[in-house]
């Protein structure tokens, strides 16, 4: 069976389009260097402001940025949010090409995506498809991510923090490495929302209970008496002095079983509940203490530091 004569020209057109996209995005990509590790990538969001993957940013100080022309300039941290894996740096302003950040609502499984990063030799590209496209989700640290987007491609660690582009040439998000090397996209909607807050406040407000928690099984008889569908809870392993939990009367060894009327089974669920909207709220926590049920009201404070 012969290959249709139109195929080579079609493949060449796709190939040329990808090469053009790499040239177009190149002026918006920088390499970021900390004092100890190899480089990662950053995207120039606005003149003098660079987005990068928070997980790849090893330090708040001594940050260098290698620009597209090969020159290096110092950068300082404007803010970082571990919950969404977004960090924002300030550096010397330079003109940048107009490349829009596009909404991701039209991205579907199977759509082509270009992942572009920068390293010492120049732009590094990877090309693949959207392997999974889902709705909003919460990261393990409780951050609200507007869409779940996984890419079927291999990403060099030095390209982490780089740009994900659609074939129209729009930036649809930032590429990061997830569990087991999976390539995720932090979507443009999340970037715009979080970066604006980092620019204004230097961090994203997070709720704070002042409690160290660990999952623990509960005796089934006790769980049945407490009306729990699953015999699980979160045991308090430490209580911060002066924190909201201590002020509410929570003690080490207490087992949290409910947040308001909802059961608490996992640390991840607590992270999700301690989002920006939780700060200042009064919450009734259902507790088991020495096998007896009780309820204590906690006023959620704001976590004072992103990495507290």
PDB file of C-alpha atoms in Angstrom:
ATOM      1  CA  UNK A   1       0.000   0.000   0.000  1.00  0.00           C
ATOM      2  CA  UNK A   2       1.540   3.290  -1.066  1.00  0.00           C
ATOM      3  CA  UNK A   3       1.641   6.344   1.170  1.00  0.00           C
ATOM      4  CA  UNK A   4      -0.543   9.185  -0.171  1.00  0.00           C
ATOM      5  CA  UNK A   5       1.528  11.870  -1.848  1.00  0.00           C
ATOM      6  CA  UNK A   6       0.034  14.512   0.446  1.00  0.00           C
ATOM      7  CA  UNK A   7       1.525  12.888   3.573  1.00  0.00           C
ATOM      8  CA  UNK A   8       5.103  14.206   3.255  1.00  0.00           C
ATOM      9  CA  UNK A   9       3.942  17.777   2.767  1.00  0.00           C
ATOM     10  CA  UNK A  10       1.545  17.443   5.716  1.00  0.00           C
ATOM     11  CA  UNK A  11       4.294  16.113   7.945  1.00  0.00           C
ATOM     12  CA  UNK A  12       6.627  18.835   6.766  1.00  0.00           C
ATOM     13  CA  UNK A  13       3.990  21.442   7.577  1.00  0.00           C
ATOM     14  CA  UNK A  14       3.614  20.081  11.119  1.00  0.00           C
ATOM     15  CA  UNK A  15       7.391  19.893  11.499  1.00  0.00           C
ATOM     16  CA  UNK A  16       7.834  23.463  10.294  1.00  0.00           C
ATOM     17  CA  UNK A  17       5.035  24.633  12.584  1.00  0.00           C
ATOM     18  CA  UNK A  18       6.701  23.092  15.654  1.00  0.00           C
ATOM     19  CA  UNK A  19      10.060  24.630  14.711  1.00  0.00           C
ATOM     20  CA  UNK A  20       8.367  28.015  14.275  1.00  0.00           C
ATOM     21  CA  UNK A  21       6.760  27.694  17.714  1.00  0.00           C
ATOM     22  CA  UNK A  22      10.162  26.972  19.267  1.00  0.00           C
ATOM     23  CA  UNK A  23      11.611  30.107  17.672  1.00  0.00           C
ATOM     24  CA  UNK A  24       8.615  32.180  18.775  1.00  0.00           C
ATOM     25  CA  UNK A  25       8.676  31.092  22.420  1.00  0.00           C
ATOM     26  CA  UNK A  26      12.481  31.215  22.751  1.00  0.00           C
ATOM     27  CA  UNK A  27      12.630  34.922  23.791  1.00  0.00           C
ATOM     28  CA  UNK A  28      10.186  34.190  26.633  1.00  0.00           C
ATOM     29  CA  UNK A  29      12.240  31.323  28.120  1.00  0.00           C
ATOM     30  CA  UNK A  30      15.085  31.710  30.610  1.00  0.00           C
ATOM     31  CA  UNK A  31      17.245  29.290  32.555  1.00  0.00           C
ATOM     32  CA  UNK A  32      17.196  29.593  36.343  1.00  0.00           C
ATOM     33  CA  UNK A  33      20.195  28.687  38.498  1.00  0.00           C
ATOM     34  CA  UNK A  34      20.425  28.240  42.262  1.00  0.00           C
ATOM     35  CA  UNK A  35      23.607  27.762  44.273  1.00  0.00           C
ATOM     36  CA  UNK A  36      23.547  23.956  44.389  1.00  0.00           C
ATOM     37  CA  UNK A  37      21.589  22.310  41.583  1.00  0.00           C
ATOM     38  CA  UNK A  38      21.466  22.270  37.809  1.00  0.00           C
ATOM     39  CA  UNK A  39      19.242  24.702  36.016  1.00  0.00           C
ATOM     40  CA  UNK A  40      15.485  24.706  35.553  1.00  0.00           C
ATOM     41  CA  UNK A  41      13.385  26.850  33.223  1.00  0.00           C
ATOM     42  CA  UNK A  42      11.354  30.008  33.672  1.00  0.00           C
ATOM     43  CA  UNK A  43       8.763  31.779  31.532  1.00  0.00           C
ATOM     44  CA  UNK A  44       8.836  35.568  31.268  1.00  0.00           C
ATOM     45  CA  UNK A  45       5.281  36.352  32.338  1.00  0.00           C
ATOM     46  CA  UNK A  46       5.574  40.123  32.131  1.00  0.00           C
ATOM     47  CA  UNK A  47       8.595  42.402  31.643  1.00  0.00           C
ATOM     48  CA  UNK A  48      10.815  41.842  34.686  1.00  0.00           C
ATOM     49  CA  UNK A  49       8.680  38.986  36.063  1.00  0.00           C
ATOM     50  CA  UNK A  50       9.503  35.302  35.579  1.00  0.00           C
ATOM     51  CA  UNK A  51       7.322  32.296  36.371  1.00  0.00           C
ATOM     52  CA  UNK A  52       8.868  28.997  37.323  1.00  0.00           C
ATOM     53  CA  UNK A  53       8.122  25.708  39.072  1.00  0.00           C
ATOM     54  CA  UNK A  54       8.236  26.225  42.835  1.00  0.00           C
ATOM     55  CA  UNK A  55       9.406  22.663  43.383  1.00  0.00           C
ATOM     56  CA  UNK A  56      12.455  23.274  41.175  1.00  0.00           C
ATOM     57  CA  UNK A  57      13.412  26.546  42.903  1.00  0.00           C
ATOM     58  CA  UNK A  58      15.860  25.398  45.552  1.00  0.00           C
ATOM     59  CA  UNK A  59      16.367  28.667  47.395  1.00  0.00           C
ATOM     60  CA  UNK A  60      14.870  32.109  47.988  1.00  0.00           C
ATOM     61  CA  UNK A  61      18.234  33.810  47.453  1.00  0.00           C
ATOM     62  CA  UNK A  62      21.293  33.745  45.185  1.00  0.00           C
ATOM     63  CA  UNK A  63      19.174  33.156  42.099  1.00  0.00           C
ATOM     64  CA  UNK A  64      20.626  33.769  38.653  1.00  0.00           C
ATOM     65  CA  UNK A  65      18.722  33.945  35.381  1.00  0.00           C
ATOM     66  CA  UNK A  66      20.300  33.195  32.007  1.00  0.00           C
ATOM     67  CA  UNK A  67      18.522  35.188  29.336  1.00  0.00           C
ATOM     68  CA  UNK A  68      18.012  34.120  25.707  1.00  0.00           C
ATOM     69  CA  UNK A  69      21.094  36.083  24.611  1.00  0.00           C
ATOM     70  CA  UNK A  70      23.254  34.122  27.081  1.00  0.00           C
ATOM     71  CA  UNK A  71      23.782  36.970  29.552  1.00  0.00           C
ATOM     72  CA  UNK A  72      23.110  36.379  33.240  1.00  0.00           C
ATOM     73  CA  UNK A  73      21.304  38.662  35.665  1.00  0.00           C
ATOM     74  CA  UNK A  74      20.337  38.319  39.303  1.00  0.00           C
ATOM     75  CA  UNK A  75      16.736  37.595  40.282  1.00  0.00           C
ATOM     76  CA  UNK A  76      14.936  37.890  43.579  1.00  0.00           C
ATOM     77  CA  UNK A  77      11.923  36.039  44.821  1.00  0.00           C
ATOM     78  CA  UNK A  78       8.603  37.858  44.522  1.00  0.00           C
ATOM     79  CA  UNK A  79       6.630  34.979  45.995  1.00  0.00           C
ATOM     80  CA  UNK A  80       6.135  31.230  45.949  1.00  0.00           C
ATOM     81  CA  UNK A  81       3.197  28.901  46.468  1.00  0.00           C
ATOM     82  CA  UNK A  82       4.083  25.243  47.113  1.00  0.00           C
ATOM     83  CA  UNK A  83       0.438  24.206  46.913  1.00  0.00           C
ATOM     84  CA  UNK A  84       0.192  25.063  43.190  1.00  0.00           C
ATOM     85  CA  UNK A  85       3.918  24.661  42.352  1.00  0.00           C
ATOM     86  CA  UNK A  86       4.187  28.276  41.160  1.00  0.00           C
ATOM     87  CA  UNK A  87       6.955  30.738  41.989  1.00  0.00           C
ATOM     88  CA  UNK A  88       7.413  34.292  40.736  1.00  0.00           C
ATOM     89  CA  UNK A  89      10.782  36.039  40.350  1.00  0.00           C
ATOM     90  CA  UNK A  90      11.707  39.660  39.757  1.00  0.00           C
ATOM     91  CA  UNK A  91      14.563  40.433  37.423  1.00  0.00           C
ATOM     92  CA  UNK A  92      15.813  43.102  35.038  1.00  0.00           C
ATOM     93  CA  UNK A  93      13.151  44.194  32.568  1.00  0.00           C
ATOM     94  CA  UNK A  94      13.540  43.496  28.874  1.00  0.00           C
ATOM     95  CA  UNK A  95      11.087  43.758  25.978  1.00  0.00           C
ATOM     96  CA  UNK A  96       9.257  40.501  25.334  1.00  0.00           C
ATOM     97  CA  UNK A  97       7.190  39.257  22.386  1.00  0.00           C
ATOM     98  CA  UNK A  98       3.444  39.221  22.782  1.00  0.00           C
ATOM     99  CA  UNK A  99       2.430  35.607  23.296  1.00  0.00           C
ATOM    100  CA  UNK A 100      -0.993  35.114  24.880  1.00  0.00           C
ATOM    101  CA  UNK A 101      -1.771  32.838  27.814  1.00  0.00           C
ATOM    102  CA  UNK A 102      -4.803  30.944  26.539  1.00  0.00           C
ATOM    103  CA  UNK A 103      -7.567  29.247  28.497  1.00  0.00           C
ATOM    104  CA  UNK A 104      -7.331  25.474  28.551  1.00  0.00           C
ATOM    105  CA  UNK A 105     -11.043  24.686  28.317  1.00  0.00           C
ATOM    106  CA  UNK A 106     -10.738  23.699  24.650  1.00  0.00           C
ATOM    107  CA  UNK A 107      -7.849  21.272  25.235  1.00  0.00           C
ATOM    108  CA  UNK A 108      -8.948  17.680  24.815  1.00  0.00           C
ATOM    109  CA  UNK A 109      -7.288  14.290  25.027  1.00  0.00           C
ATOM    110  CA  UNK A 110      -5.259  13.791  21.873  1.00  0.00           C
ATOM    111  CA  UNK A 111      -4.498  17.460  21.181  1.00  0.00           C
ATOM    112  CA  UNK A 112      -0.873  18.202  20.299  1.00  0.00           C
ATOM    113  CA  UNK A 113       1.173  20.169  22.844  1.00  0.00           C
ATOM    114  CA  UNK A 114       4.726  21.506  22.646  1.00  0.00           C
ATOM    115  CA  UNK A 115       6.753  21.616  25.874  1.00  0.00           C
ATOM    116  CA  UNK A 116       9.625  24.103  25.608  1.00  0.00           C
ATOM    117  CA  UNK A 117      12.394  24.758  28.115  1.00  0.00           C
ATOM    118  CA  UNK A 118      15.823  26.363  28.163  1.00  0.00           C
ATOM    119  CA  UNK A 119      19.246  25.073  29.068  1.00  0.00           C
ATOM    120  CA  UNK A 120      22.824  26.201  28.426  1.00  0.00           C
ATOM    121  CA  UNK A 121      22.809  24.993  24.809  1.00  0.00           C
ATOM    122  CA  UNK A 122      19.547  26.744  23.965  1.00  0.00           C
ATOM    123  CA  UNK A 123      15.873  25.857  23.754  1.00  0.00           C
ATOM    124  CA  UNK A 124      14.956  22.234  24.447  1.00  0.00           C
ATOM    125  CA  UNK A 125      11.666  20.947  23.038  1.00  0.00           C
ATOM    126  CA  UNK A 126       9.448  17.933  23.557  1.00  0.00           C
ATOM    127  CA  UNK A 127       6.333  17.199  21.527  1.00  0.00           C
ATOM    128  CA  UNK A 128       3.405  15.036  22.506  1.00  0.00           C
ATOM    129  CA  UNK A 129      -0.296  14.847  23.126  1.00  0.00           C
ATOM    130  CA  UNK A 130      -2.663  15.563  25.970  1.00  0.00           C
ATOM    131  CA  UNK A 131      -2.927  12.163  27.634  1.00  0.00           C
ATOM    132  CA  UNK A 132      -5.528  13.164  30.221  1.00  0.00           C
ATOM    133  CA  UNK A 133      -7.770  16.201  30.467  1.00  0.00           C
ATOM    134  CA  UNK A 134      -9.948  16.542  33.536  1.00  0.00           C
ATOM    135  CA  UNK A 135     -11.614  19.113  35.705  1.00  0.00           C
ATOM    136  CA  UNK A 136     -10.401  21.022  38.780  1.00  0.00           C
ATOM    137  CA  UNK A 137      -8.376  19.157  41.408  1.00  0.00           C
ATOM    138  CA  UNK A 138      -6.481  19.666  44.650  1.00  0.00           C
ATOM    139  CA  UNK A 139      -2.766  19.058  44.890  1.00  0.00           C
ATOM    140  CA  UNK A 140      -1.299  17.006  47.720  1.00  0.00           C
ATOM    141  CA  UNK A 141      -0.573  20.330  49.453  1.00  0.00           C
ATOM    142  CA  UNK A 142      -4.129  21.538  49.056  1.00  0.00           C
ATOM    143  CA  UNK A 143      -3.681  23.918  46.127  1.00  0.00           C
ATOM    144  CA  UNK A 144      -6.601  24.482  43.756  1.00  0.00           C
ATOM    145  CA  UNK A 145      -5.567  23.592  40.184  1.00  0.00           C
ATOM    146  CA  UNK A 146      -8.142  24.616  37.587  1.00  0.00           C
ATOM    147  CA  UNK A 147      -7.680  21.611  35.273  1.00  0.00           C
ATOM    148  CA  UNK A 148      -5.959  18.247  35.412  1.00  0.00           C
ATOM    149  CA  UNK A 149      -3.743  18.021  32.331  1.00  0.00           C
ATOM    150  CA  UNK A 150      -1.219  15.218  31.785  1.00  0.00           C
ATOM    151  CA  UNK A 151       1.079  15.114  28.753  1.00  0.00           C
ATOM    152  CA  UNK A 152       2.369  12.038  26.977  1.00  0.00           C
ATOM    153  CA  UNK A 153       5.970  13.128  26.472  1.00  0.00           C
ATOM    154  CA  UNK A 154       9.354  12.942  28.179  1.00  0.00           C
ATOM    155  CA  UNK A 155      10.449  16.108  29.991  1.00  0.00           C
ATOM    156  CA  UNK A 156      14.062  16.809  30.866  1.00  0.00           C
ATOM    157  CA  UNK A 157      14.328  18.081  34.446  1.00  0.00           C
ATOM    158  CA  UNK A 158      16.036  21.258  33.184  1.00  0.00           C
ATOM    159  CA  UNK A 159      12.866  22.037  31.223  1.00  0.00           C
ATOM    160  CA  UNK A 160      10.674  21.924  34.337  1.00  0.00           C
ATOM    161  CA  UNK A 161       9.000  25.305  34.705  1.00  0.00           C
ATOM    162  CA  UNK A 162       8.904  25.777  30.948  1.00  0.00           C
ATOM    163  CA  UNK A 163       6.009  26.580  28.647  1.00  0.00           C
ATOM    164  CA  UNK A 164       3.332  24.299  27.268  1.00  0.00           C
ATOM    165  CA  UNK A 165       1.996  25.619  23.959  1.00  0.00           C
ATOM    166  CA  UNK A 166      -0.842  24.608  21.696  1.00  0.00           C
ATOM    167  CA  UNK A 167      -0.432  24.576  17.920  1.00  0.00           C
ATOM    168  CA  UNK A 168      -1.922  28.078  17.722  1.00  0.00           C
ATOM    169  CA  UNK A 169       1.173  29.310  19.542  1.00  0.00           C
ATOM    170  CA  UNK A 170      -0.605  30.228  22.782  1.00  0.00           C
ATOM    171  CA  UNK A 171       0.818  29.353  26.199  1.00  0.00           C
ATOM    172  CA  UNK A 172      -1.629  26.984  27.866  1.00  0.00           C
ATOM    173  CA  UNK A 173       0.392  26.484  31.036  1.00  0.00           C
ATOM    174  CA  UNK A 174       3.663  25.562  32.702  1.00  0.00           C
ATOM    175  CA  UNK A 175       5.146  22.073  32.593  1.00  0.00           C
ATOM    176  CA  UNK A 176       6.119  20.408  35.873  1.00  0.00           C
ATOM    177  CA  UNK A 177       7.178  16.918  36.890  1.00  0.00           C
ATOM    178  CA  UNK A 178       4.623  15.020  38.925  1.00  0.00           C
ATOM    179  CA  UNK A 179       4.790  11.675  40.727  1.00  0.00           C
ATOM    180  CA  UNK A 180       6.671   8.884  38.913  1.00  0.00           C
ATOM    181  CA  UNK A 181       7.977  11.343  36.332  1.00  0.00           C
ATOM    182  CA  UNK A 182       4.526  12.122  34.955  1.00  0.00           C
ATOM    183  CA  UNK A 183       4.459  15.426  33.061  1.00  0.00           C
ATOM    184  CA  UNK A 184       1.738  17.759  34.307  1.00  0.00           C
ATOM    185  CA  UNK A 185       0.620  21.168  33.113  1.00  0.00           C
ATOM    186  CA  UNK A 186      -0.196  23.893  35.620  1.00  0.00           C
ATOM    187  CA  UNK A 187      -2.887  25.545  33.490  1.00  0.00           C
ATOM    188  CA  UNK A 188      -2.841  29.177  32.457  1.00  0.00           C
ATOM    189  CA  UNK A 189      -5.969  29.918  34.508  1.00  0.00           C
ATOM    190  CA  UNK A 190      -4.186  28.800  37.688  1.00  0.00           C
ATOM    191  CA  UNK A 191      -1.028  30.697  36.741  1.00  0.00           C
ATOM    192  CA  UNK A 192      -2.833  33.982  36.182  1.00  0.00           C
ATOM    193  CA  UNK A 193      -4.773  33.720  39.438  1.00  0.00           C
ATOM    194  CA  UNK A 194      -1.834  32.680  41.611  1.00  0.00           C
ATOM    195  CA  UNK A 195       0.786  34.939  39.996  1.00  0.00           C
ATOM    196  CA  UNK A 196      -1.419  37.987  40.556  1.00  0.00           C
ATOM    197  CA  UNK A 197      -1.641  37.168  44.261  1.00  0.00           C
ATOM    198  CA  UNK A 198       2.081  36.462  44.532  1.00  0.00           C
ATOM    199  CA  UNK A 199       2.807  39.792  42.864  1.00  0.00           C
ATOM    200  CA  UNK A 200       0.514  41.624  45.276  1.00  0.00           C
ATOM    201  CA  UNK A 201       1.200  39.747  48.531  1.00  0.00           C
ATOM    202  CA  UNK A 202       4.249  37.509  48.018  1.00  0.00           C
ATOM    203  CA  UNK A 203       2.343  34.378  48.976  1.00  0.00           C
ATOM    204  CA  UNK A 204      -1.018  32.638  48.919  1.00  0.00           C
ATOM    205  CA  UNK A 205      -2.899  32.698  52.191  1.00  0.00           C
ATOM    206  CA  UNK A 206      -3.291  29.216  53.687  1.00  0.00           C
ATOM    207  CA  UNK A 207      -5.237  28.080  56.693  1.00  0.00           C
ATOM    208  CA  UNK A 208      -3.370  26.936  59.808  1.00  0.00           C
ATOM    209  CA  UNK A 209      -4.563  24.658  62.611  1.00  0.00           C
ATOM    210  CA  UNK A 210      -1.279  24.331  64.484  1.00  0.00           C
ATOM    211  CA  UNK A 211      -1.657  20.556  64.691  1.00  0.00           C
ATOM    212  CA  UNK A 212       0.542  17.691  63.581  1.00  0.00           C
ATOM    213  CA  UNK A 213      -1.730  14.931  62.311  1.00  0.00           C
ATOM    214  CA  UNK A 214      -1.339  11.321  61.286  1.00  0.00           C
ATOM    215  CA  UNK A 215      -3.935   8.828  59.964  1.00  0.00           C
ATOM    216  CA  UNK A 216      -4.963   6.186  62.474  1.00  0.00           C
ATOM    217  CA  UNK A 217      -7.493   3.310  62.498  1.00  0.00           C
ATOM    218  CA  UNK A 218     -10.368   3.502  64.952  1.00  0.00           C
ATOM    219  CA  UNK A 219     -11.956   0.584  66.766  1.00  0.00           C
ATOM    220  CA  UNK A 220     -15.010  -0.428  64.750  1.00  0.00           C
ATOM    221  CA  UNK A 221     -17.277  -0.371  67.795  1.00  0.00           C
ATOM    222  CA  UNK A 222     -16.188   3.191  68.587  1.00  0.00           C
ATOM    223  CA  UNK A 223     -16.541   4.176  64.916  1.00  0.00           C
ATOM    224  CA  UNK A 224     -20.078   2.748  64.777  1.00  0.00           C
ATOM    225  CA  UNK A 225     -21.024   4.635  67.935  1.00  0.00           C
ATOM    226  CA  UNK A 226     -19.664   7.842  66.361  1.00  0.00           C
ATOM    227  CA  UNK A 227     -21.637   7.243  63.169  1.00  0.00           C
ATOM    228  CA  UNK A 228     -18.543   6.859  60.988  1.00  0.00           C
ATOM    229  CA  UNK A 229     -18.829   4.917  57.752  1.00  0.00           C
ATOM    230  CA  UNK A 230     -15.091   4.179  57.833  1.00  0.00           C
ATOM    231  CA  UNK A 231     -13.142   3.349  61.010  1.00  0.00           C
ATOM    232  CA  UNK A 232     -10.474   6.001  60.376  1.00  0.00           C
ATOM    233  CA  UNK A 233      -9.416   9.325  61.861  1.00  0.00           C
ATOM    234  CA  UNK A 234      -6.454  11.649  62.299  1.00  0.00           C
ATOM    235  CA  UNK A 235      -4.541  11.470  65.558  1.00  0.00           C
ATOM    236  CA  UNK A 236      -2.931  14.642  66.920  1.00  0.00           C
ATOM    237  CA  UNK A 237       0.782  13.907  67.314  1.00  0.00           C
ATOM    238  CA  UNK A 238       1.803  17.435  68.295  1.00  0.00           C
ATOM    239  CA  UNK A 239       0.154  20.763  69.134  1.00  0.00           C
ATOM    240  CA  UNK A 240       1.863  24.071  68.321  1.00  0.00           C
ATOM    241  CA  UNK A 241       2.160  26.365  71.314  1.00  0.00           C
ATOM    242  CA  UNK A 242      -0.189  29.309  70.919  1.00  0.00           C
ATOM    243  CA  UNK A 243      -1.710  27.876  67.731  1.00  0.00           C
ATOM    244  CA  UNK A 244      -5.423  27.709  66.899  1.00  0.00           C
ATOM    245  CA  UNK A 245      -5.667  24.061  67.976  1.00  0.00           C
ATOM    246  CA  UNK A 246      -4.177  24.687  71.404  1.00  0.00           C
ATOM    247  CA  UNK A 247      -6.395  27.739  71.913  1.00  0.00           C
ATOM    248  CA  UNK A 248      -9.427  25.579  71.109  1.00  0.00           C
ATOM    249  CA  UNK A 249      -8.396  22.993  73.714  1.00  0.00           C
ATOM    250  CA  UNK A 250      -7.184  20.237  71.406  1.00  0.00           C
ATOM    251  CA  UNK A 251      -4.618  17.939  73.021  1.00  0.00           C
ATOM    252  CA  UNK A 252      -1.986  15.520  71.838  1.00  0.00           C
ATOM    253  CA  UNK A 253      -3.588  12.089  71.439  1.00  0.00           C
ATOM    254  CA  UNK A 254      -6.990  13.456  70.414  1.00  0.00           C
ATOM    255  CA  UNK A 255      -8.380  11.912  67.217  1.00  0.00           C
ATOM    256  CA  UNK A 256     -10.077  14.207  64.723  1.00  0.00           C
ATOM    257  CA  UNK A 257     -13.035  12.491  63.087  1.00  0.00           C
ATOM    258  CA  UNK A 258     -15.107  15.341  61.623  1.00  0.00           C
ATOM    259  CA  UNK A 259     -14.774  18.779  60.065  1.00  0.00           C
ATOM    260  CA  UNK A 260     -18.161  20.349  60.706  1.00  0.00           C
ATOM    261  CA  UNK A 261     -20.386  17.401  59.731  1.00  0.00           C
ATOM    262  CA  UNK A 262     -18.015  15.805  57.206  1.00  0.00           C
ATOM    263  CA  UNK A 263     -15.786  12.853  58.185  1.00  0.00           C
ATOM    264  CA  UNK A 264     -12.010  13.313  58.212  1.00  0.00           C
ATOM    265  CA  UNK A 265     -10.076  10.340  56.879  1.00  0.00           C
ATOM    266  CA  UNK A 266      -6.913  11.784  55.329  1.00  0.00           C
ATOM    267  CA  UNK A 267      -4.262  14.477  55.652  1.00  0.00           C
ATOM    268  CA  UNK A 268      -4.926  15.412  52.050  1.00  0.00           C
ATOM    269  CA  UNK A 269      -8.510  16.248  52.927  1.00  0.00           C
ATOM    270  CA  UNK A 270      -7.306  18.604  55.664  1.00  0.00           C
ATOM    271  CA  UNK A 271      -4.962  20.347  53.221  1.00  0.00           C
ATOM    272  CA  UNK A 272      -7.876  20.813  50.828  1.00  0.00           C
ATOM    273  CA  UNK A 273     -10.032  22.312  53.585  1.00  0.00           C
ATOM    274  CA  UNK A 274      -7.288  24.740  54.659  1.00  0.00           C
ATOM    275  CA  UNK A 275      -7.417  26.780  51.449  1.00  0.00           C
ATOM    276  CA  UNK A 276      -7.307  30.587  51.262  1.00  0.00           C
ATOM    277  CA  UNK A 277     -11.041  30.817  51.920  1.00  0.00           C
ATOM    278  CA  UNK A 278     -10.681  29.021  55.264  1.00  0.00           C
ATOM    279  CA  UNK A 279      -8.666  31.771  56.992  1.00  0.00           C
ATOM    280  CA  UNK A 280     -10.719  33.392  59.761  1.00  0.00           C
ATOM    281  CA  UNK A 281     -13.442  30.748  59.708  1.00  0.00           C
ATOM    282  CA  UNK A 282     -14.676  29.088  62.885  1.00  0.00           C
ATOM    283  CA  UNK A 283     -14.924  25.341  62.399  1.00  0.00           C
ATOM    284  CA  UNK A 284     -16.435  22.678  64.650  1.00  0.00           C
ATOM    285  CA  UNK A 285     -14.064  19.718  64.851  1.00  0.00           C
ATOM    286  CA  UNK A 286     -15.438  16.388  65.976  1.00  0.00           C
ATOM    287  CA  UNK A 287     -12.967  14.654  68.289  1.00  0.00           C
ATOM    288  CA  UNK A 288     -12.482  11.344  70.048  1.00  0.00           C
ATOM    289  CA  UNK A 289     -10.728  11.722  73.400  1.00  0.00           C
ATOM    290  CA  UNK A 290     -10.186   8.540  75.382  1.00  0.00           C
ATOM    291  CA  UNK A 291     -12.943   6.940  73.312  1.00  0.00           C
ATOM    292  CA  UNK A 292     -15.491   9.671  74.049  1.00  0.00           C
ATOM    293  CA  UNK A 293     -16.925  12.026  71.451  1.00  0.00           C
ATOM    294  CA  UNK A 294     -16.719  15.777  71.811  1.00  0.00           C
ATOM    295  CA  UNK A 295     -16.746  18.870  69.613  1.00  0.00           C
ATOM    296  CA  UNK A 296     -14.373  21.824  69.806  1.00  0.00           C
ATOM    297  CA  UNK A 297     -14.550  25.028  67.781  1.00  0.00           C
ATOM    298  CA  UNK A 298     -11.327  26.211  66.153  1.00  0.00           C
ATOM    299  CA  UNK A 299     -10.791  29.612  64.557  1.00  0.00           C
ATOM    300  CA  UNK A 300      -8.490  28.981  61.604  1.00  0.00           C
ATOM    301  CA  UNK A 301      -5.524  31.322  61.443  1.00  0.00           C
ATOM    302  CA  UNK A 302      -3.352  32.234  58.463  1.00  0.00           C
ATOM    303  CA  UNK A 303      -0.124  30.334  58.001  1.00  0.00           C
ATOM    304  CA  UNK A 304       2.578  32.922  58.403  1.00  0.00           C
ATOM    305  CA  UNK A 305       5.115  31.446  55.962  1.00  0.00           C
ATOM    306  CA  UNK A 306       4.692  29.388  52.789  1.00  0.00           C
ATOM    307  CA  UNK A 307       7.046  26.679  54.104  1.00  0.00           C
ATOM    308  CA  UNK A 308       6.155  26.848  57.785  1.00  0.00           C
TER     309      UNK A 308
END
